[in-house]
């Protein structure tokens, strides 16, 4: 998608104005605040995210799709898209899916006024990727602990880095840290 097309999609999905790239991010609340969100608020968040997603999907030639919503392990709202021939929504190495998630999250934040974690998935693609990342994280932690040296993982998106940090947060043998900048940012697993 071109930059102009993305702005058009944002305008249609929001219904008024495009999301500015220089908009300050809304601070994430702590876990207790997220847990205090009432069911009706969660329904409003889900309805907002689904409407934004449907507004964007109109620009893709994917035919009829179903959007299932459910709550993830970390309290996030997961919207899983199912249908025929949805590879175009995933893109090479999940880049299109990452962009789709960014757009839906930005529109949702702008509409509801606060940040709530929304994950967009296509036919369980991110679920499978999550399992792979957790496996890589555990084997890298084993290597870091047994060899008594830090292990650097490949550059990852913020979502992927978060999954690695979560997967290893209860492993007392190692600590995790993110290093680098931009697209080169990666997780380092450090033995304790």
CSV table of C-alpha atoms in Angstrom, one decimal:
chain,number,residue,atom,x,y,z
A,1,UNK,CA,0.0,0.0,0.0
A,2,UNK,CA,1.2,3.5,-0.7
A,3,UNK,CA,1.4,6.2,1.9
A,4,UNK,CA,-1.5,8.0,0.3
A,5,UNK,CA,-3.6,4.8,0.4
A,6,UNK,CA,-2.8,4.2,4.0
A,7,UNK,CA,-4.0,7.7,4.9
A,8,UNK,CA,-7.2,7.2,2.9
A,9,UNK,CA,-7.8,3.9,4.7
A,10,UNK,CA,-7.2,5.7,8.1
A,11,UNK,CA,-9.7,8.5,7.1
A,12,UNK,CA,-12.4,6.0,6.1
A,13,UNK,CA,-11.9,3.8,9.1
A,14,UNK,CA,-11.9,6.7,11.6
A,15,UNK,CA,-14.6,8.4,9.8
A,16,UNK,CA,-13.1,11.9,10.1
A,17,UNK,CA,-9.4,12.5,10.0
A,18,UNK,CA,-6.3,10.5,9.5
A,19,UNK,CA,-4.1,9.4,12.3
A,20,UNK,CA,-1.1,11.7,12.4
A,21,UNK,CA,2.3,10.0,12.5
A,22,UNK,CA,3.6,12.5,15.0
A,23,UNK,CA,0.8,11.9,17.5
A,24,UNK,CA,2.1,11.3,20.9
A,25,UNK,CA,1.5,7.7,22.0
A,26,UNK,CA,-1.0,7.2,24.8
A,27,UNK,CA,0.7,5.7,27.8
A,28,UNK,CA,-0.1,2.1,28.6
A,29,UNK,CA,-1.9,1.5,31.8
A,30,UNK,CA,-0.7,-1.0,34.4
A,31,UNK,CA,-2.1,-4.5,34.6
A,32,UNK,CA,-4.5,-3.6,37.4
A,33,UNK,CA,-6.1,-0.8,35.4
A,34,UNK,CA,-6.5,-3.1,32.4
A,35,UNK,CA,-8.2,-5.7,34.6
A,36,UNK,CA,-10.6,-3.1,35.9
A,37,UNK,CA,-12.0,-2.5,32.4
A,38,UNK,CA,-15.7,-3.5,32.6
A,39,UNK,CA,-17.3,-5.9,30.1
A,40,UNK,CA,-19.2,-3.1,28.5
A,41,UNK,CA,-16.0,-1.1,28.0
A,42,UNK,CA,-14.4,-4.2,26.5
A,43,UNK,CA,-17.4,-4.6,24.1
A,44,UNK,CA,-17.0,-1.0,23.1
A,45,UNK,CA,-13.2,-1.5,22.5
A,46,UNK,CA,-13.9,-4.7,20.5
A,47,UNK,CA,-16.7,-3.0,18.4
A,48,UNK,CA,-14.3,0.0,17.7
A,49,UNK,CA,-11.4,-2.3,16.7
A,50,UNK,CA,-13.7,-4.5,14.5
A,51,UNK,CA,-15.2,-1.5,12.8
A,52,UNK,CA,-11.7,-0.1,12.0
A,53,UNK,CA,-10.6,-3.5,10.8
A,54,UNK,CA,-13.7,-3.9,8.5
A,55,UNK,CA,-13.1,-0.4,7.2
A,56,UNK,CA,-9.5,-1.4,6.2
A,57,UNK,CA,-10.4,-4.8,4.8
A,58,UNK,CA,-12.7,-3.2,2.2
A,59,UNK,CA,-9.5,-2.1,0.4
A,60,UNK,CA,-8.3,-5.7,0.1
A,61,UNK,CA,-9.8,-8.2,-2.3
A,62,UNK,CA,-10.3,-11.0,0.3
A,63,UNK,CA,-14.0,-11.8,-0.2
A,64,UNK,CA,-16.1,-12.8,2.8
A,65,UNK,CA,-14.3,-13.0,6.1
A,66,UNK,CA,-15.2,-13.8,9.6
A,67,UNK,CA,-13.7,-11.9,12.6
A,68,UNK,CA,-13.6,-13.8,15.8
A,69,UNK,CA,-12.8,-12.0,19.0
A,70,UNK,CA,-11.4,-13.4,22.2
A,71,UNK,CA,-9.2,-12.4,25.2
A,72,UNK,CA,-5.6,-13.5,25.1
A,73,UNK,CA,-3.5,-14.8,28.0
A,74,UNK,CA,-2.2,-11.4,28.8
A,75,UNK,CA,-5.6,-9.7,28.8
A,76,UNK,CA,-5.2,-8.4,25.2
A,77,UNK,CA,-8.1,-8.4,22.8
A,78,UNK,CA,-7.4,-10.7,19.9
A,79,UNK,CA,-9.3,-10.4,16.6
A,80,UNK,CA,-8.7,-13.5,14.4
A,81,UNK,CA,-9.7,-13.1,10.7
A,82,UNK,CA,-10.7,-16.3,8.9
A,83,UNK,CA,-11.7,-16.8,5.3
A,84,UNK,CA,-10.5,-17.9,1.9
A,85,UNK,CA,-7.1,-16.9,0.5
A,86,UNK,CA,-6.0,-14.5,3.2
A,87,UNK,CA,-2.2,-14.7,2.5
A,88,UNK,CA,-2.4,-11.1,1.2
A,89,UNK,CA,-3.3,-10.0,4.8
A,90,UNK,CA,-0.2,-11.7,6.2
A,91,UNK,CA,2.3,-10.6,3.6
A,92,UNK,CA,6.0,-11.5,3.5
A,93,UNK,CA,7.2,-12.5,7.0
A,94,UNK,CA,4.0,-11.0,8.5
A,95,UNK,CA,4.8,-7.4,7.5
A,96,UNK,CA,1.4,-6.7,6.1
A,97,UNK,CA,-0.2,-8.2,9.2
A,98,UNK,CA,2.0,-6.0,11.4
A,99,UNK,CA,1.0,-2.9,9.4
A,100,UNK,CA,-2.7,-3.9,9.7
A,101,UNK,CA,-2.3,-4.3,13.4
A,102,UNK,CA,-0.6,-0.9,13.7
A,103,UNK,CA,-3.4,0.8,11.8
A,104,UNK,CA,-6.2,-0.9,13.8
A,105,UNK,CA,-4.4,-0.1,17.1
A,106,UNK,CA,-3.8,3.5,16.1
A,107,UNK,CA,-7.4,4.0,15.1
A,108,UNK,CA,-8.8,2.3,18.2
A,109,UNK,CA,-6.6,4.4,20.5
A,110,UNK,CA,-7.6,7.6,18.7
A,111,UNK,CA,-11.3,6.6,19.0
A,112,UNK,CA,-11.5,5.3,22.6
A,113,UNK,CA,-9.0,7.8,24.0
A,114,UNK,CA,-6.7,5.3,25.7
A,115,UNK,CA,-4.4,2.4,24.8
A,116,UNK,CA,-5.7,-1.1,25.1
A,117,UNK,CA,-3.8,-4.0,23.6
A,118,UNK,CA,-5.4,-5.2,20.4
A,119,UNK,CA,-3.8,-8.1,18.4
A,120,UNK,CA,-4.9,-8.8,14.8
A,121,UNK,CA,-4.3,-12.4,13.7
A,122,UNK,CA,-5.1,-14.2,10.4
A,123,UNK,CA,-6.2,-17.8,10.7
A,124,UNK,CA,-4.0,-18.3,13.8
A,125,UNK,CA,-0.7,-17.1,12.0
A,126,UNK,CA,0.4,-15.1,15.1
A,127,UNK,CA,-0.5,-18.0,17.4
A,128,UNK,CA,1.8,-20.3,15.5
A,129,UNK,CA,4.5,-17.6,15.4
A,130,UNK,CA,4.1,-17.1,19.1
A,131,UNK,CA,4.7,-20.8,19.7
A,132,UNK,CA,7.8,-20.6,17.6
A,133,UNK,CA,9.1,-17.5,19.4
A,134,UNK,CA,8.5,-19.1,22.8
A,135,UNK,CA,10.4,-22.2,21.7
A,136,UNK,CA,13.3,-20.1,20.5
A,137,UNK,CA,13.3,-18.0,23.7
A,138,UNK,CA,13.4,-21.2,25.9
A,139,UNK,CA,16.2,-22.8,23.9
A,140,UNK,CA,18.2,-19.6,23.9
A,141,UNK,CA,17.7,-19.2,27.6
A,142,UNK,CA,18.9,-22.8,28.1
A,143,UNK,CA,22.0,-22.0,26.0
A,144,UNK,CA,22.6,-18.7,27.8
A,145,UNK,CA,22.4,-20.4,31.2
A,146,UNK,CA,24.5,-23.5,30.3
A,147,UNK,CA,27.2,-21.5,28.5
A,148,UNK,CA,27.2,-18.6,31.0
A,149,UNK,CA,27.1,-16.0,28.3
A,150,UNK,CA,24.5,-13.6,26.8
A,151,UNK,CA,22.6,-14.7,23.7
A,152,UNK,CA,21.4,-12.1,21.2
A,153,UNK,CA,18.3,-12.9,19.2
A,154,UNK,CA,17.5,-11.7,15.7
A,155,UNK,CA,15.9,-8.2,15.3
A,156,UNK,CA,12.2,-8.4,16.1
A,157,UNK,CA,9.1,-6.2,16.1
A,158,UNK,CA,7.9,-4.8,19.4
A,159,UNK,CA,5.2,-7.5,19.6
A,160,UNK,CA,7.7,-10.3,19.0
A,161,UNK,CA,10.1,-8.8,21.6
A,162,UNK,CA,7.2,-8.6,24.1
A,163,UNK,CA,6.5,-12.3,23.6
A,164,UNK,CA,10.1,-13.2,24.3
A,165,UNK,CA,10.1,-11.1,27.5
A,166,UNK,CA,6.8,-12.7,28.6
A,167,UNK,CA,8.0,-16.2,27.8
A,168,UNK,CA,11.1,-15.8,30.0
A,169,UNK,CA,9.9,-13.5,32.8
A,170,UNK,CA,9.5,-16.5,35.2
A,171,UNK,CA,12.8,-18.1,34.3
A,172,UNK,CA,15.1,-17.3,37.2
A,173,UNK,CA,18.2,-18.4,35.4
A,174,UNK,CA,18.1,-15.4,32.9
A,175,UNK,CA,17.1,-11.8,32.4
A,176,UNK,CA,16.0,-10.2,29.2
A,177,UNK,CA,16.7,-6.8,27.7
A,178,UNK,CA,16.0,-5.1,24.4
A,179,UNK,CA,18.9,-3.4,22.7
A,180,UNK,CA,19.5,-1.6,19.5
A,181,UNK,CA,17.3,1.0,17.7
A,182,UNK,CA,14.7,0.9,15.0
A,183,UNK,CA,14.5,-2.2,12.8
A,184,UNK,CA,17.7,-3.5,14.4
A,185,UNK,CA,16.2,-3.7,17.9
A,186,UNK,CA,16.6,-7.2,19.4
A,187,UNK,CA,16.3,-9.1,22.7
A,188,UNK,CA,19.4,-10.1,24.6
A,189,UNK,CA,19.1,-13.1,27.0
A,190,UNK,CA,21.5,-12.6,29.9
A,191,UNK,CA,22.4,-15.3,32.4
A,192,UNK,CA,22.0,-14.3,36.1
